[in-house]
């Protein structure tokens, strides 16, 4: 009796193995795609934060000669693209870099600074007259 159970189980596995194999390969490919997308997003986020931090530190490093004059903080989409390329070897489209720069400036509270100079918000303006 146990021989028939073992043979039946072996036969069932032999018949289902191609289907199971395809399913497993498809699942692994989807996991790899998700992991690659998450890795890309994290690297781009780090590059954006590094560019903002560099701009803040450059602003704070300026000598204060007159208390009524505030030095502007300059961070551009080009800074984010260059940082991603140099630090993480990522080729980032400018629109993605601008979108993430806007998000991170708002998240970190820099978007409301009156002395912020950036081109991240330029493409949001309505081009119609």
CSV table of N, CA and C in Angstrom, one decimal, residues 34-105:
chain,number,residue,atom,x,y,z
A,34,UNK,N,11.3,43.8,-8.3
A,34,UNK,CA,11.0,44.7,-7.2
A,34,UNK,C,12.2,45.1,-6.4
A,35,UNK,N,13.1,44.2,-6.2
A,35,UNK,CA,14.4,44.5,-5.5
A,35,UNK,C,15.2,45.5,-6.2
A,36,UNK,N,15.3,45.4,-7.5
A,36,UNK,CA,16.1,46.3,-8.3
A,36,UNK,C,15.4,47.7,-8.3
A,37,UNK,N,14.1,47.8,-8.4
A,37,UNK,CA,13.4,49.1,-8.3
A,37,UNK,C,13.6,49.7,-7.0
A,38,UNK,N,13.5,48.9,-5.9
A,38,UNK,CA,13.7,49.5,-4.6
A,38,UNK,C,15.2,50.0,-4.4
A,39,UNK,N,16.1,49.2,-4.9
A,39,UNK,CA,17.5,49.6,-4.8
A,39,UNK,C,17.8,50.9,-5.5
A,40,UNK,N,17.2,51.0,-6.7
A,40,UNK,CA,17.3,52.3,-7.5
A,40,UNK,C,16.7,53.4,-6.8
A,41,UNK,N,15.5,53.2,-6.2
A,41,UNK,CA,14.8,54.3,-5.5
A,41,UNK,C,15.6,54.8,-4.3
A,42,UNK,N,16.2,53.8,-3.5
A,42,UNK,CA,17.0,54.2,-2.3
A,42,UNK,C,18.3,54.9,-2.7
A,43,UNK,N,18.9,54.5,-3.8
A,43,UNK,CA,20.2,55.2,-4.2
A,43,UNK,C,19.8,56.6,-4.7
A,44,UNK,N,18.7,56.8,-5.4
A,44,UNK,CA,18.4,58.1,-5.9
A,44,UNK,C,18.0,59.0,-4.7
A,45,UNK,N,17.3,58.4,-3.7
A,45,UNK,CA,16.9,59.1,-2.5
A,45,UNK,C,18.2,59.6,-1.8
A,46,UNK,N,19.2,58.7,-1.7
A,46,UNK,CA,20.4,59.1,-1.0
A,46,UNK,C,21.2,60.2,-1.7
A,47,UNK,N,21.2,60.1,-3.1
A,47,UNK,CA,21.9,61.1,-3.9
A,47,UNK,C,21.2,62.4,-3.7
A,48,UNK,N,19.9,62.4,-3.6
A,48,UNK,CA,19.1,63.7,-3.5
A,48,UNK,C,19.4,64.3,-2.1
A,49,UNK,N,19.4,63.5,-1.1
A,49,UNK,CA,19.6,63.9,0.3
A,49,UNK,C,21.1,64.5,0.4
A,50,UNK,N,22.0,63.8,-0.3
A,50,UNK,CA,23.4,64.3,-0.2
A,50,UNK,C,23.5,65.6,-0.9
A,51,UNK,N,22.8,65.8,-2.0
A,51,UNK,CA,22.9,67.1,-2.7
A,51,UNK,C,22.3,68.2,-1.9
A,52,UNK,N,21.2,67.9,-1.2
A,52,UNK,CA,20.6,69.0,-0.3
A,52,UNK,C,21.5,69.2,0.9
A,53,UNK,N,22.1,68.2,1.5
A,53,UNK,CA,23.0,68.4,2.6
A,53,UNK,C,24.2,69.2,2.2
A,54,UNK,N,24.7,68.9,1.1
A,54,UNK,CA,25.9,69.7,0.6
A,54,UNK,C,25.5,71.2,0.4
A,55,UNK,N,24.3,71.4,-0.1
A,55,UNK,CA,23.9,72.8,-0.3
A,55,UNK,C,23.7,73.5,1.0
A,56,UNK,N,23.1,72.8,2.0
A,56,UNK,CA,22.9,73.4,3.3
A,56,UNK,C,24.2,73.7,4.0
A,57,UNK,N,25.2,72.8,3.9
A,57,UNK,CA,26.5,73.0,4.5
A,57,UNK,C,27.3,74.1,3.8
A,58,UNK,N,27.1,74.2,2.5
A,58,UNK,CA,27.8,75.3,1.8
A,58,UNK,C,27.2,76.6,2.2
A,59,UNK,N,25.9,76.7,2.4
A,59,UNK,CA,25.2,77.9,2.9
A,59,UNK,C,25.7,78.3,4.3
A,60,UNK,N,25.8,77.3,5.2
A,60,UNK,CA,26.2,77.6,6.6
A,60,UNK,C,27.7,77.9,6.7
A,61,UNK,N,28.5,77.5,5.7
A,61,UNK,CA,29.9,77.7,5.8
A,61,UNK,C,30.3,79.1,5.3
A,62,UNK,N,29.4,79.8,4.7
A,62,UNK,CA,29.6,81.2,4.2
A,62,UNK,C,29.8,82.1,5.5
A,63,UNK,N,30.8,82.9,5.4
A,63,UNK,CA,31.1,83.8,6.5
A,63,UNK,C,29.9,84.9,6.6
A,64,UNK,N,29.6,85.2,7.8
A,64,UNK,CA,28.5,86.2,8.1
A,64,UNK,C,29.2,87.6,8.2
A,65,UNK,N,28.9,88.5,7.3
A,65,UNK,CA,29.4,89.8,7.3
A,65,UNK,C,28.4,90.8,7.7
A,66,UNK,N,27.2,90.5,7.4
A,66,UNK,CA,26.0,91.4,7.7
A,66,UNK,C,24.9,90.5,8.1
A,67,UNK,N,24.3,90.8,9.3
A,67,UNK,CA,23.2,90.0,9.8
A,67,UNK,C,21.9,90.1,9.0
A,68,UNK,N,21.8,91.2,8.2
A,68,UNK,CA,20.6,91.5,7.5
A,68,UNK,C,20.6,90.8,6.1
A,69,UNK,N,21.8,90.3,5.7
A,69,UNK,CA,21.9,89.6,4.5
A,69,UNK,C,22.0,88.1,4.7
A,70,UNK,N,21.1,87.3,4.1
A,70,UNK,CA,21.1,85.9,4.2
A,70,UNK,C,21.6,85.3,2.9
A,71,UNK,N,22.5,84.4,3.0
A,71,UNK,CA,23.0,83.7,1.8
A,71,UNK,C,22.0,82.7,1.3
A,72,UNK,N,21.8,82.7,0.0
A,72,UNK,CA,20.8,81.7,-0.5
A,72,UNK,C,21.4,80.3,-0.5
A,73,UNK,N,20.5,79.3,-0.4
A,73,UNK,CA,20.9,77.9,-0.5
A,73,UNK,C,20.6,77.5,-1.9
A,74,UNK,N,21.6,77.0,-2.6
A,74,UNK,CA,21.4,76.7,-4.0
A,74,UNK,C,21.5,75.2,-4.2
A,75,UNK,N,20.5,74.5,-4.7
A,75,UNK,CA,20.5,73.1,-5.0
A,75,UNK,C,19.7,72.9,-6.3
A,76,UNK,N,20.3,72.3,-7.3
A,76,UNK,CA,19.6,72.2,-8.6
A,76,UNK,C,19.4,70.7,-8.9
A,77,UNK,N,18.6,70.5,-9.9
A,77,UNK,CA,18.4,69.1,-10.4
A,77,UNK,C,19.7,68.6,-10.9
A,78,UNK,N,20.5,69.4,-11.5
A,78,UNK,CA,21.9,69.0,-12.0
A,78,UNK,C,22.7,68.5,-10.9
A,79,UNK,N,22.6,69.1,-9.7
A,79,UNK,CA,23.4,68.6,-8.6
A,79,UNK,C,23.0,67.2,-8.2
A,80,UNK,N,21.7,66.9,-8.2
A,80,UNK,CA,21.2,65.6,-7.9
A,80,UNK,C,21.6,64.6,-9.0
A,81,UNK,N,21.5,64.9,-10.2
A,81,UNK,CA,21.9,64.0,-11.3
A,81,UNK,C,23.4,63.8,-11.2
A,82,UNK,N,24.2,64.8,-11.0
A,82,UNK,CA,25.7,64.6,-10.8
A,82,UNK,C,26.0,63.7,-9.6
A,83,UNK,N,25.3,64.0,-8.5
A,83,UNK,CA,25.6,63.2,-7.3
A,83,UNK,C,25.3,61.7,-7.5
A,84,UNK,N,24.1,61.5,-8.2
A,84,UNK,CA,23.7,60.1,-8.5
A,84,UNK,C,24.7,59.4,-9.4
A,85,UNK,N,25.2,60.2,-10.4
A,85,UNK,CA,26.2,59.6,-11.4
A,85,UNK,C,27.5,59.3,-10.7
A,86,UNK,N,28.0,60.3,-9.9
A,86,UNK,CA,29.3,60.2,-9.3
A,86,UNK,C,29.4,59.2,-8.1
A,87,UNK,N,28.4,59.2,-7.3
A,87,UNK,CA,28.4,58.4,-6.1
A,87,UNK,C,27.9,57.0,-6.3
A,88,UNK,N,26.8,56.9,-7.2
A,88,UNK,CA,26.2,55.6,-7.3
A,88,UNK,C,26.2,55.0,-8.7
A,89,UNK,N,26.8,55.7,-9.6
A,89,UNK,CA,26.9,55.3,-11.0
A,89,UNK,C,25.5,55.0,-11.6
A,90,UNK,N,24.6,56.0,-11.3
A,90,UNK,CA,23.2,55.9,-11.8
A,90,UNK,C,23.0,57.0,-12.9
A,91,UNK,N,22.4,56.6,-13.9
A,91,UNK,CA,21.9,57.5,-14.9
A,91,UNK,C,20.5,57.9,-14.7
A,92,UNK,N,20.2,59.1,-14.2
A,92,UNK,CA,18.9,59.4,-13.7
A,92,UNK,C,18.3,60.5,-14.7
A,93,UNK,N,17.1,60.3,-15.1
A,93,UNK,CA,16.4,61.3,-16.0
A,93,UNK,C,16.2,62.5,-15.1
A,94,UNK,N,16.2,63.7,-15.8
A,94,UNK,CA,16.1,65.0,-15.0
A,94,UNK,C,14.7,65.1,-14.4
A,95,UNK,N,13.7,64.5,-15.1
A,95,UNK,CA,12.3,64.7,-14.5
A,95,UNK,C,12.2,63.9,-13.2
A,96,UNK,N,12.8,62.7,-13.2
A,96,UNK,CA,12.7,61.9,-11.9
A,96,UNK,C,13.5,62.6,-10.8
A,97,UNK,N,14.7,63.2,-11.2
A,97,UNK,CA,15.5,63.9,-10.2
A,97,UNK,C,14.8,65.1,-9.7
A,98,UNK,N,14.1,65.8,-10.6
A,98,UNK,CA,13.3,67.0,-10.2
A,98,UNK,C,12.2,66.7,-9.3
A,99,UNK,N,11.5,65.6,-9.6
A,99,UNK,CA,10.4,65.1,-8.8
A,99,UNK,C,10.8,64.8,-7.4
A,100,UNK,N,11.9,64.0,-7.3
A,100,UNK,CA,12.4,63.6,-6.0
A,100,UNK,C,13.0,64.8,-5.2
A,101,UNK,N,13.6,65.7,-5.9
A,101,UNK,CA,14.2,66.9,-5.2
A,101,UNK,C,13.1,67.7,-4.6
A,102,UNK,N,12.0,67.9,-5.4
A,102,UNK,CA,10.8,68.6,-4.8
A,102,UNK,C,10.3,67.9,-3.6
A,103,UNK,N,10.1,66.6,-3.7
A,103,UNK,CA,9.6,65.8,-2.6
A,103,UNK,C,10.5,66.0,-1.3
A,104,UNK,N,11.8,65.8,-1.5
A,104,UNK,CA,12.7,65.8,-0.4
A,104,UNK,C,12.9,67.3,0.2
A,105,UNK,N,12.8,68.3,-0.6
A,105,UNK,CA,12.9,69.7,-0.1
A,105,UNK,C,11.6,69.9,0.7
